[in-house]
Short mmCIF file of C-alpha atoms in Angstrom, two decimals:
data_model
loop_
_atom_site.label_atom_id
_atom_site.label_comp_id
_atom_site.label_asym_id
_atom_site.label_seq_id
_atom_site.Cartn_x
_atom_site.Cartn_y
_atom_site.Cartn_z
CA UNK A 1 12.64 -114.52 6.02
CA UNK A 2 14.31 -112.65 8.46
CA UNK A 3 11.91 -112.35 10.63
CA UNK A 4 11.45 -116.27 10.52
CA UNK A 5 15.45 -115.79 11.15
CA UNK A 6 15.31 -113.65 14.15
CA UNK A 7 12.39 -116.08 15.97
CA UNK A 8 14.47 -119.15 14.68
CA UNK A 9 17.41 -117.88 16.59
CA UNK A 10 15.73 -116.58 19.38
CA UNK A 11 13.97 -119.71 20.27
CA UNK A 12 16.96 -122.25 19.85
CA UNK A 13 19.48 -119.52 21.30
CA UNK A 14 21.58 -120.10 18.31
CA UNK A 15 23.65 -118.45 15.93
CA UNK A 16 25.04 -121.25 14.14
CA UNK A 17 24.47 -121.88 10.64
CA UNK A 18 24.81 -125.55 9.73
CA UNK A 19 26.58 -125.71 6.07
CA UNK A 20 25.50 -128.35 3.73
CA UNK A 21 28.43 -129.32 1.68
CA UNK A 22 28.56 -132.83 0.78
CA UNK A 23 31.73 -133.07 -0.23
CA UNK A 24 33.15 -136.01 -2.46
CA UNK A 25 35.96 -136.77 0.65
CA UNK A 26 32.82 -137.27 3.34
CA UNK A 27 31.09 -139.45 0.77
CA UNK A 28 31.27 -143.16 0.98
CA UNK A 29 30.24 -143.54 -2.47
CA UNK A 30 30.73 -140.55 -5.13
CA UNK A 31 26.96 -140.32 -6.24
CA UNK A 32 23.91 -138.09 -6.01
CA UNK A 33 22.15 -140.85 -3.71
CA UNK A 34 25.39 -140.81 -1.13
CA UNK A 35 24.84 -136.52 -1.19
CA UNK A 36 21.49 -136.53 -0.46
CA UNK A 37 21.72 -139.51 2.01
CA UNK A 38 24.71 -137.15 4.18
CA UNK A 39 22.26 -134.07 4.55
CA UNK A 40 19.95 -136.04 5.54
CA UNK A 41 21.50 -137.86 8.23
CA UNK A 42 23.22 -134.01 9.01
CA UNK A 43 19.98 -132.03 9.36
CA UNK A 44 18.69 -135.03 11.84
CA UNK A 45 22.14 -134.48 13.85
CA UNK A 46 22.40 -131.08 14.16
CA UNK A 47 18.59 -129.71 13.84
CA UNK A 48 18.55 -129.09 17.61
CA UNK A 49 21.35 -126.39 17.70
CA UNK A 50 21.28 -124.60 13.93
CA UNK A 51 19.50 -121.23 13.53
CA UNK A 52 19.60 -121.88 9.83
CA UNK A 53 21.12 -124.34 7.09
CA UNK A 54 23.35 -123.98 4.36
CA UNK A 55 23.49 -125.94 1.07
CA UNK A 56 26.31 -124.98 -1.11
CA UNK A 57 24.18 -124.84 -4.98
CA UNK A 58 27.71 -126.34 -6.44
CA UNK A 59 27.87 -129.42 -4.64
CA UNK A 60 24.30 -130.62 -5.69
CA UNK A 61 24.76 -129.09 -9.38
CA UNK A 62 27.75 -131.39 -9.99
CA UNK A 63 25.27 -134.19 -10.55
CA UNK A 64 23.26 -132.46 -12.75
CA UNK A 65 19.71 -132.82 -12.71
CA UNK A 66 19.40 -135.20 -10.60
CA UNK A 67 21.59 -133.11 -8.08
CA UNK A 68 19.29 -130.40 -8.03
CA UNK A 69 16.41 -133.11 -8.00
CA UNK A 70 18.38 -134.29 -4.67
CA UNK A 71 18.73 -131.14 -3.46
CA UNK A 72 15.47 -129.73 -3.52
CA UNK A 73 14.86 -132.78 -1.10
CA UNK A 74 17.22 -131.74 1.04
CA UNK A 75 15.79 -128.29 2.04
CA UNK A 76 12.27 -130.06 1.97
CA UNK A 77 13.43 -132.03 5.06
CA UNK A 78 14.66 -129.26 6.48
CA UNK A 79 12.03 -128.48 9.82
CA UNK A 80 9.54 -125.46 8.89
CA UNK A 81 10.68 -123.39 11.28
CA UNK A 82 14.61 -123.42 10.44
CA UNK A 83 15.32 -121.19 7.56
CA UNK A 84 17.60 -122.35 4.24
CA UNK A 85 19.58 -120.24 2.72
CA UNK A 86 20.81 -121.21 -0.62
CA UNK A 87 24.60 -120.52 -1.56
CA UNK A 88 25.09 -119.97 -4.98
CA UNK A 89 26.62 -116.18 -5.16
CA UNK A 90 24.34 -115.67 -7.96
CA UNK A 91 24.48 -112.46 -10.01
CA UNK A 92 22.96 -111.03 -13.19
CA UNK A 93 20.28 -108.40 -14.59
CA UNK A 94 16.72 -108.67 -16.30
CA UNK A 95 15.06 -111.93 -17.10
CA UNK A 96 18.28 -113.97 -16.00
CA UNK A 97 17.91 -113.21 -12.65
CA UNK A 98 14.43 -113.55 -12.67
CA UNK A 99 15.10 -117.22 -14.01
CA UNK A 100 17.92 -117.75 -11.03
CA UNK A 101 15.00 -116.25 -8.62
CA UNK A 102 12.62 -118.30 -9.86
CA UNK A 103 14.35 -121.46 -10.06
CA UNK A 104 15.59 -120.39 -6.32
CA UNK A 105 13.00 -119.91 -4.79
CA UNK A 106 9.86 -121.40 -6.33
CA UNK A 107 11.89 -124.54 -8.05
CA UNK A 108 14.18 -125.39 -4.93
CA UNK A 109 11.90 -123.57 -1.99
CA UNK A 110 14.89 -122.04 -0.81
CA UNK A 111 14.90 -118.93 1.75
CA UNK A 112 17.14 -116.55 1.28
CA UNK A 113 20.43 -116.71 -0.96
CA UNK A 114 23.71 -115.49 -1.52
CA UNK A 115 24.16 -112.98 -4.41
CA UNK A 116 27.24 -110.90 -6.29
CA UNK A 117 26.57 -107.58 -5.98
CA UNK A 118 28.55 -106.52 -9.22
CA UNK A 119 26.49 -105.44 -11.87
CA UNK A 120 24.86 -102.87 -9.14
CA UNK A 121 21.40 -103.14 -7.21
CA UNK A 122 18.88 -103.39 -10.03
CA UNK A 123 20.62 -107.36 -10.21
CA UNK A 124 19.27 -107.82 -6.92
CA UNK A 125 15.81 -106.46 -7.95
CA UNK A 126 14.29 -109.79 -8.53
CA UNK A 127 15.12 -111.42 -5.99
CA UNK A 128 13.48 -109.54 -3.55
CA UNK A 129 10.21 -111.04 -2.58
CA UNK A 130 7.90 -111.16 -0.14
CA UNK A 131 8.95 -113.39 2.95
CA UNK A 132 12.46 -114.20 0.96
CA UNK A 133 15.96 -112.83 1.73
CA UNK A 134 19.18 -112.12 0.33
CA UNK A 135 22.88 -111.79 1.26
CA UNK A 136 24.80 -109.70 -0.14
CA UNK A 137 28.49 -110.49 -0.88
CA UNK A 138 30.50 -107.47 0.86
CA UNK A 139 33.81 -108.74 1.78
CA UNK A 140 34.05 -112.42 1.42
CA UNK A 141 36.25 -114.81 3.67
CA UNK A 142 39.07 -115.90 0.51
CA UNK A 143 42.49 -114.89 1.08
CA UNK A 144 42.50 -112.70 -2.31
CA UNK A 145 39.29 -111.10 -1.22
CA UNK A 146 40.87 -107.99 -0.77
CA UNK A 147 42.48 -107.58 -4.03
CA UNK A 148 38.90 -106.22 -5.24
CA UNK A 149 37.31 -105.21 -2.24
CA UNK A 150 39.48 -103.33 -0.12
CA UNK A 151 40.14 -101.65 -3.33
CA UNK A 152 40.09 -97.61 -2.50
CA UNK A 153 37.67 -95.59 -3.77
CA UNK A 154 37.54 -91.91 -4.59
CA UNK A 155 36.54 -91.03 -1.31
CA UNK A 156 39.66 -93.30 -0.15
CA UNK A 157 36.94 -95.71 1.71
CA UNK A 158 37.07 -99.31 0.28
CA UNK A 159 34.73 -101.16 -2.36
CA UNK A 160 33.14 -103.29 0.20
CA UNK A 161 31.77 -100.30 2.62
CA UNK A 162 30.24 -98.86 -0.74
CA UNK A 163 28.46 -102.11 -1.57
CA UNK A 164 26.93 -101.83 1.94
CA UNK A 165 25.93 -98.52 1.93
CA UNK A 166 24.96 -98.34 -1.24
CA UNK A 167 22.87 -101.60 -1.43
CA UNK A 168 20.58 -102.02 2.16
CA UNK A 169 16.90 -102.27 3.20
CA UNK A 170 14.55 -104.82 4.19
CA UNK A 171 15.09 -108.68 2.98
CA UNK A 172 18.97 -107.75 2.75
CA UNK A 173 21.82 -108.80 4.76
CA UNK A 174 25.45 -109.50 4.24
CA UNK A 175 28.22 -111.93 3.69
CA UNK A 176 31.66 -110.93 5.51
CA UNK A 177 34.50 -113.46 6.06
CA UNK A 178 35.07 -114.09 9.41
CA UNK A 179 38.82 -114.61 8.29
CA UNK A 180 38.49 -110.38 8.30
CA UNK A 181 37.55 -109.09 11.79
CA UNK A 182 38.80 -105.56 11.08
CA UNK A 183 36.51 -105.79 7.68
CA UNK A 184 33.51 -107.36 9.78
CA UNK A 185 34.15 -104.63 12.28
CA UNK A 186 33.60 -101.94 9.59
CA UNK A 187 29.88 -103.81 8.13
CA UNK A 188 28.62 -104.27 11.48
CA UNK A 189 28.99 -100.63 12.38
CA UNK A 190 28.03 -99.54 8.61
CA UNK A 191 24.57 -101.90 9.21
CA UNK A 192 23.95 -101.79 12.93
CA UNK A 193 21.15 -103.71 12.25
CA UNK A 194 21.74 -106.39 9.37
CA UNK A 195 22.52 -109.66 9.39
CA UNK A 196 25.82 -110.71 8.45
CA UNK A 197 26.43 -113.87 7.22
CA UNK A 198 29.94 -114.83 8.35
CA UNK A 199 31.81 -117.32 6.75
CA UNK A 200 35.61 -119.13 7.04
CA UNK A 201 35.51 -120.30 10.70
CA UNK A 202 36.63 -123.68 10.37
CA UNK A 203 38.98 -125.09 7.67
CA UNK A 204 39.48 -121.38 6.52
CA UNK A 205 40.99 -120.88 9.96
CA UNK A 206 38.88 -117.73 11.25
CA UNK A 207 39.21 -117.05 14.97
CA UNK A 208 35.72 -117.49 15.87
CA UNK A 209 36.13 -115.30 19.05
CA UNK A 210 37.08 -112.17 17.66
CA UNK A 211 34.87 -112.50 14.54
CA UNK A 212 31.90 -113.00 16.98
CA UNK A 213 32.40 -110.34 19.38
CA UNK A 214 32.75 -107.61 16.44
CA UNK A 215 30.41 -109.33 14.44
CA UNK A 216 27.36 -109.55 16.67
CA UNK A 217 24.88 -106.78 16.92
CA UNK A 218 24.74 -105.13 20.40
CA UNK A 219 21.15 -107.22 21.25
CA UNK A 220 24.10 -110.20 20.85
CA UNK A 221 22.10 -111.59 17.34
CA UNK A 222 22.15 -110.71 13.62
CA UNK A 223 25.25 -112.50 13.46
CA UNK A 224 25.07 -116.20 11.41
CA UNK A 225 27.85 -118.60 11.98
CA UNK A 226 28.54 -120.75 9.34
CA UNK A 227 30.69 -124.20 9.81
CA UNK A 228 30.45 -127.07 7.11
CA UNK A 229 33.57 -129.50 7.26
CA UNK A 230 33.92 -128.87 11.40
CA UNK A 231 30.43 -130.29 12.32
CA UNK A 232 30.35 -132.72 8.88
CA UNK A 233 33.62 -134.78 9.91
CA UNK A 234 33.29 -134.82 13.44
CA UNK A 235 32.59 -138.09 15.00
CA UNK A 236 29.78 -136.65 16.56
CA UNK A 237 28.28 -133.87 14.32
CA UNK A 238 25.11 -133.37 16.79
CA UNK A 239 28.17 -132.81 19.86
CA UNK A 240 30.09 -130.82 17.54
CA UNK A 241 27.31 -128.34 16.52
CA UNK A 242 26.27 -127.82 19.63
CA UNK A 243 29.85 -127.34 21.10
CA UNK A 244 29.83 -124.53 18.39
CA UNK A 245 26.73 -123.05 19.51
CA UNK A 246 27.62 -122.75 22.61
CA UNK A 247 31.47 -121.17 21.92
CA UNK A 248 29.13 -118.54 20.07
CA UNK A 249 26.50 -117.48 22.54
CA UNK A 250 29.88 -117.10 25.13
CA UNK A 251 31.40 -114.42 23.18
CA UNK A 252 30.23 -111.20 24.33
CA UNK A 253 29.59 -108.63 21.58
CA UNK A 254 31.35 -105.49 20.86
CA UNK A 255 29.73 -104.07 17.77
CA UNK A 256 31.66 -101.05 16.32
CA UNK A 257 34.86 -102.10 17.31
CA UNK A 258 38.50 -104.01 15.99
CA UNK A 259 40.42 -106.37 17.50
CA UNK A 260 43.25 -103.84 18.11
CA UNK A 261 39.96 -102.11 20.02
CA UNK A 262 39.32 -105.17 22.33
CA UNK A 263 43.15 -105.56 23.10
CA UNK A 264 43.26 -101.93 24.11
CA UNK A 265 40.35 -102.65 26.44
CA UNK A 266 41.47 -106.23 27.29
CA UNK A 267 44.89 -104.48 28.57
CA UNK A 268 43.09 -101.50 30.06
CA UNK A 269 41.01 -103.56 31.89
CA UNK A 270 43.51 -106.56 33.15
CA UNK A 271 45.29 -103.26 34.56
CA UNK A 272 48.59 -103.68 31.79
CA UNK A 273 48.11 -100.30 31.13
CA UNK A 274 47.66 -98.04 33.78
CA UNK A 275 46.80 -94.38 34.17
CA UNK A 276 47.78 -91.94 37.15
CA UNK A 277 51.03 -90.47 38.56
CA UNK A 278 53.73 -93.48 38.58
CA UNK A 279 57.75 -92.85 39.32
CA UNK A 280 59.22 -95.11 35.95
CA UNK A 281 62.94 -96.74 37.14
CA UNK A 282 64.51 -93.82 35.33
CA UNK A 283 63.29 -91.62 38.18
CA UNK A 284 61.52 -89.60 35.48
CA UNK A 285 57.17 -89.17 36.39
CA UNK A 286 55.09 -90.49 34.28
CA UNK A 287 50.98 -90.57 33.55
CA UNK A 288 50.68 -94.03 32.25
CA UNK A 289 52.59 -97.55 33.93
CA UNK A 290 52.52 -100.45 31.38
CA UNK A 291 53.04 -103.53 33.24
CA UNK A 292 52.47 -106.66 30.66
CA UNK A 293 53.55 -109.26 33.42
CA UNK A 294 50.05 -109.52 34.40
CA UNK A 295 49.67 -111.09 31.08
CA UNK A 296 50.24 -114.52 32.97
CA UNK A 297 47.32 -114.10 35.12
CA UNK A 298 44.94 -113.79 32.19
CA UNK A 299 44.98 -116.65 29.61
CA UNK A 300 42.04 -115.37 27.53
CA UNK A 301 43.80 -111.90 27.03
CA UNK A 302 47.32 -113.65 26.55
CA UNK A 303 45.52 -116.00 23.42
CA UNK A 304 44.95 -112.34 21.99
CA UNK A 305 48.09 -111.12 22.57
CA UNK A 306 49.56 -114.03 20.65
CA UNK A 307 47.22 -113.86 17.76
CA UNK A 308 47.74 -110.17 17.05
CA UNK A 309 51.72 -110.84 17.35
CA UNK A 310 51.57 -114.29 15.27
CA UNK A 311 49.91 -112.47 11.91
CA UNK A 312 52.82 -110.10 12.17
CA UNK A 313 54.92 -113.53 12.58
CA UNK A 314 53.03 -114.63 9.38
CA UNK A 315 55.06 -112.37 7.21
CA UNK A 316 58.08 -112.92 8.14
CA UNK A 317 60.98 -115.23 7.81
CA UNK A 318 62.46 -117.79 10.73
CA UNK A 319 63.17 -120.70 12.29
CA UNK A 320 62.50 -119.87 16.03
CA UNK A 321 61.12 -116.72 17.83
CA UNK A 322 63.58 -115.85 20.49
CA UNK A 323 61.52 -114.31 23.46
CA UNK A 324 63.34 -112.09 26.30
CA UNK A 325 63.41 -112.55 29.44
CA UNK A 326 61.07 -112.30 31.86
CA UNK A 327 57.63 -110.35 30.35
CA UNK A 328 57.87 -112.26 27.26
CA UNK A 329 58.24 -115.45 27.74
CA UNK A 330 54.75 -116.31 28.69
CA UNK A 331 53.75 -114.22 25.54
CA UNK A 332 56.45 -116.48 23.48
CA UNK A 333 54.71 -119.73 24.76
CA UNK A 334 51.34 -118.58 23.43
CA UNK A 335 52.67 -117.90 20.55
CA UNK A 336 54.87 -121.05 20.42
CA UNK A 337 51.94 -122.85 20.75
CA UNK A 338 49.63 -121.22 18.80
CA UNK A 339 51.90 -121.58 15.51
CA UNK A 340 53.50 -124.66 16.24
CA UNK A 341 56.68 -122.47 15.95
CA UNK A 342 60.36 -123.01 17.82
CA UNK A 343 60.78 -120.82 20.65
CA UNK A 344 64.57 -119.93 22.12
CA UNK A 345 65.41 -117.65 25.24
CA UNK A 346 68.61 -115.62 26.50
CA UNK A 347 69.30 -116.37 30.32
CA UNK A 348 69.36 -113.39 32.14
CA UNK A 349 71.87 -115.32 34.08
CA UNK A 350 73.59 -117.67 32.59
CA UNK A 351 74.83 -120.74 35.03
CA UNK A 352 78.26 -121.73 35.77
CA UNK A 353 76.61 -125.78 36.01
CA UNK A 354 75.09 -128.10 33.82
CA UNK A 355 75.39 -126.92 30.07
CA UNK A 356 76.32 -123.27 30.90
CA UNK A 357 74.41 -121.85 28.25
CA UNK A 358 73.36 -118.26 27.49
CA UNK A 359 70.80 -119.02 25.22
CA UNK A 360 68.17 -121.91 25.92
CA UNK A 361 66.12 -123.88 23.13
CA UNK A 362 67.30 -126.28 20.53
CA UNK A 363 68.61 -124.50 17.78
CA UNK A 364 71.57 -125.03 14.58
CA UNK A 365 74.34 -122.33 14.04
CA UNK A 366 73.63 -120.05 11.35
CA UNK A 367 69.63 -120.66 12.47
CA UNK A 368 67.45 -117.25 12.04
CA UNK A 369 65.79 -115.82 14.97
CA UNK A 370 62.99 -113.26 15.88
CA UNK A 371 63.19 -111.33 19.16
CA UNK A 372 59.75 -111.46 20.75
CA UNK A 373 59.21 -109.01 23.55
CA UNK A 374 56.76 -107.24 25.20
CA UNK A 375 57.35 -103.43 24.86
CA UNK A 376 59.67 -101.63 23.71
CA UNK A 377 61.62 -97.91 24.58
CA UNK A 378 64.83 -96.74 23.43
CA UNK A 379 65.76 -100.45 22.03
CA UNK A 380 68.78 -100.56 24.21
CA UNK A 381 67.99 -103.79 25.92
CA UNK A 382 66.69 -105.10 22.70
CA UNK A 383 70.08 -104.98 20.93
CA UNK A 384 71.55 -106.22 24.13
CA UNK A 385 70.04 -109.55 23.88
CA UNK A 386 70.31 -109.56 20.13
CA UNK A 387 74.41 -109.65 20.49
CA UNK A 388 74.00 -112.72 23.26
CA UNK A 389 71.80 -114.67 20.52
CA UNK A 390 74.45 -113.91 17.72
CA UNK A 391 77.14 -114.80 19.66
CA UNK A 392 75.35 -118.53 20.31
CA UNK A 393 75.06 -118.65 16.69
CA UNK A 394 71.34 -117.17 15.46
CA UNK A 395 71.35 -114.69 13.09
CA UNK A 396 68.53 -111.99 13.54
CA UNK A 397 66.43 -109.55 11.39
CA UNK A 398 63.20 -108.89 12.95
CA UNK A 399 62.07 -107.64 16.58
CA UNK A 400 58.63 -107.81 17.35
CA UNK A 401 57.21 -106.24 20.48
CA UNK A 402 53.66 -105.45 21.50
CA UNK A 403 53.77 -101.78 22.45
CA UNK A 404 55.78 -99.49 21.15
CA UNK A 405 56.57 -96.56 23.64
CA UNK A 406 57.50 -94.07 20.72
CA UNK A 407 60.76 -93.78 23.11
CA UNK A 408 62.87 -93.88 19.74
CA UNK A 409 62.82 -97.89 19.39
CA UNK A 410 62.50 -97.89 16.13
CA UNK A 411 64.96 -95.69 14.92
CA UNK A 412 67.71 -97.09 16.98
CA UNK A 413 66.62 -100.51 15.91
CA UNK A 414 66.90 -99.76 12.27
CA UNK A 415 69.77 -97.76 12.48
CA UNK A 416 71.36 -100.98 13.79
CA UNK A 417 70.38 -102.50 10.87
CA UNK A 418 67.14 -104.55 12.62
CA UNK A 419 63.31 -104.24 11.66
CA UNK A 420 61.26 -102.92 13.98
CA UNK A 421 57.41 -104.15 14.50
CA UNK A 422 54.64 -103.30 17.29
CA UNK A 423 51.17 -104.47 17.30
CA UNK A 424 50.51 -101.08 18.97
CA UNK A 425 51.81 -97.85 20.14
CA UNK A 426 51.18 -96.11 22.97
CA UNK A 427 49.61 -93.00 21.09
CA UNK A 428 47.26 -95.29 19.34
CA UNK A 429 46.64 -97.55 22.61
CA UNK A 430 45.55 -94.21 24.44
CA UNK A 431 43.56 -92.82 21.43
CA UNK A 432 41.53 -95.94 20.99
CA UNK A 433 40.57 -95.94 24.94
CA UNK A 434 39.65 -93.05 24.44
CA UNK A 435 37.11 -93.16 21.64
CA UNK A 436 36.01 -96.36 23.13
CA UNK A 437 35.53 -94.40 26.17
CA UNK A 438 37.66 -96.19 29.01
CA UNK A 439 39.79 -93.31 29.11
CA UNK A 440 38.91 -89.64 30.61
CA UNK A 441 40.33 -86.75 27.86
CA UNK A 442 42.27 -85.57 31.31
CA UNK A 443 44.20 -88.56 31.23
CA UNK A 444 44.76 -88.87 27.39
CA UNK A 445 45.72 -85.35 27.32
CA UNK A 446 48.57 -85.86 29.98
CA UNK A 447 49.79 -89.15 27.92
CA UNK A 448 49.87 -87.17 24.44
CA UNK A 449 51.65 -84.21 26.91
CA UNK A 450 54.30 -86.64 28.01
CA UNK A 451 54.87 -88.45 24.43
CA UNK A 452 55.03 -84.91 22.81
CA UNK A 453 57.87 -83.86 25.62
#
């Protein structure tokens, strides 16, 4: 099957799996004819741009037999040369998963399917046949995934890298959510060679860009795409596929690696971070310059900026974020409009015209604020602006920067009685550069040298 997989994708220069799911919403009449009639019509639409298609078992089953009747249709009308993989999460020992197997595979003429890996490798067994495939739920894309699989275990390394390294070989791949790049990150560079099926980018909100580049392998394949509701309610479904399929084959891969990785190399390369022999307005030398102004001239790497900052955002408590003047306030904008959220500003120089106020934005006394900036140092300047926002009336809790200089920020900050978050510190910037290899151990030794003094 994979095989069949690999020469699918290859010759359609697609990684975009084409779920079918129809759901009772998409329907025009709730029956099994209305079902079968929507895959139909889907696998016509979108044929051109899917490596593979998707039926999910449950939406057929809920018919009864003549949902599986209609289903077993469906992946009959699929073209020969476009694999089916069969969602049903399956999972059980002996002659019951021989029957699922068999009624997989020989009753529904299914592919490859999705099975729980729970009751060990001997429940997968069975369904590995000749010219057949499985995936293999690792770390699936549900937000109370990892309540089970990022479960430690006694080596400290989490369930789902055990299921991977414990269950591999030919005719297996893997299912991790896309909604968990860092997770993803972890299975690609577990299975350098595997196919991961990748679901949640969609209506489970996945960023498809990061989950992509960490996802792929480094040939830029053995990566499968998913999308069901995105393609099925678009107005055009054959536009909308292959709108996906080309947002997929753009994303360059970077197998091995994080999203805190690709920022590090995202700001190492736009030159934000900068390594030599630079004179810092204190007068004092320094061997790195961080200069996150340049964040203006590069949208793509200001998105990722405000997607790393926004899921700390996500845990927190507000009504606006309050950005400071002048680095931040294009980073406060992406954000802004990436979460829909309010965004305030302190003048740096507040006019003696027109409204005369010190802090712009529309906002209510007693409203709660967090201070969005770009770095931070000592936190002088941070508490600084905090007093101008209190005195218009904002209370605040939270300050959320992108770097953290280890200049003593954080202490200050809480001592004041704040909370203090970074998406990154300098020490970890600098270590991940160089493991990634952007950075010379000359340079990262001066850097540690200069935090350590």
């Amino acid at each position: 099957m994979f095989r069949r997989l690999e020469a699918r994708a290859k010759s359609v220069d697609s990684l975009l799996c084409v779920g079918l799911d129809p759901h009772a919403e998409l329907l025009a009449t709730p029956t099994v004819a209305a079902a079968k009639s929507f895959c139909l019509r889907l696998i016509e639409q979108t044929a051109s741009s899917a490596a593979a298609f998707k039926p999910n078992i449950a939406f057929f089953e809920v018919f009864g037999g003549k949902g599986w009747e209609a289903l077993r249709d469906v992946i009959a009308a699929v073209p020969d040369d476009i694999p089916v993989i069969v969602d049903a999460k399956r999972g059980d020992i002996g002659s019951t998963a021989t029957a699922y197997a068999d009624a997989i595979f020989d009753g529904l003429g299914a592919d490859a399917v999705t099975l729980s890996p729970y009751l060990g490798a001997e429940s997968l067994q069975p369904f590995l046949r000749p010219g057949k495939g499985v995936f293999v739920l690792a770390r699936t894309s549900n937000p109370g995934s990892g309540q089970l699989q990022d479960s430690p275990m006694a080596d400290g390394r989490p369930f789902f890298e055990h299921v991977v390294t414990s269950i591999g070989g030919p005719g297996i791949g893997y299912v991790v959510g896309a909604t968990a790049p860092d997770q993803l990150a972890a299975v690609r560079q577990l299975a350098p060679d595997a196919w991961i099926l990748a679901p949640g980018v969609g209506a489970q909100g996945a960023d498809l860009e990061d989950a992509v580049a960490v996802g792929k392998r480094r040939d830029g394949s053995g990566l499968l795409v998913p999308v069901s509701r995105a393609i099925a309610s678009a107005g055009d479904r054959g536009a909308a596929a292959e709108a996906l399929r080309t947002a997929i084959n753009e994303v360059d891969p970077i197998p091995g690696t994080s999203p805190l990785d690709q920022l590090a190399i995202g700001l190492f390369e736009a030159g934000c971070v900068q390594f030599g022999e630079f004179t810092l307005k204190s007068g004092a030398s320094s061997p790195i310059y961080v200069d996150l102004r340049r964040l203006a001239a590069r949208p793509d790497l200001l998105r990722r900026v405000a997607r790393e900052m926004a899921g700390i955002l996500a845990d927190l408590e507000f009504d606006h974020i309050a950005a400071l003047p002048y680095a931040a306030l294009p980073i406060g904008s992406a954000i802004a409009l990436q979460t829909g959220t309010s965004m305030v500003y302190p003048r740096r120089e507040v006019k003696d015209y027109g409204t005369k106020k010190s802090v712009e934005g529309v906002f209510a006394e007693g409203d709660t604020a967090v201070v969005i900036d770009d770095l931070a140092t000592s936190g002088e300047t941070k508490i600084e602006a905090i007093s101008q926002l209190a005195a218009a009336g904002l209370a605040i809790t939270d300050i959320v920067v992108l770097i953290d200089r280890l200049g003593g920020a954080s202490e200050a900050l809480a001592a004041a009685g704040y909370r203090f978050h970074s998406v990154i510190s300098v020490r970890d910037l600098v270590d991940r550069l160089l493991r990634l290899e952007a950075l010379d151990a000359k340079s990262h030794s001066a850097v540690i040298d200069y935090l350590d003094g």
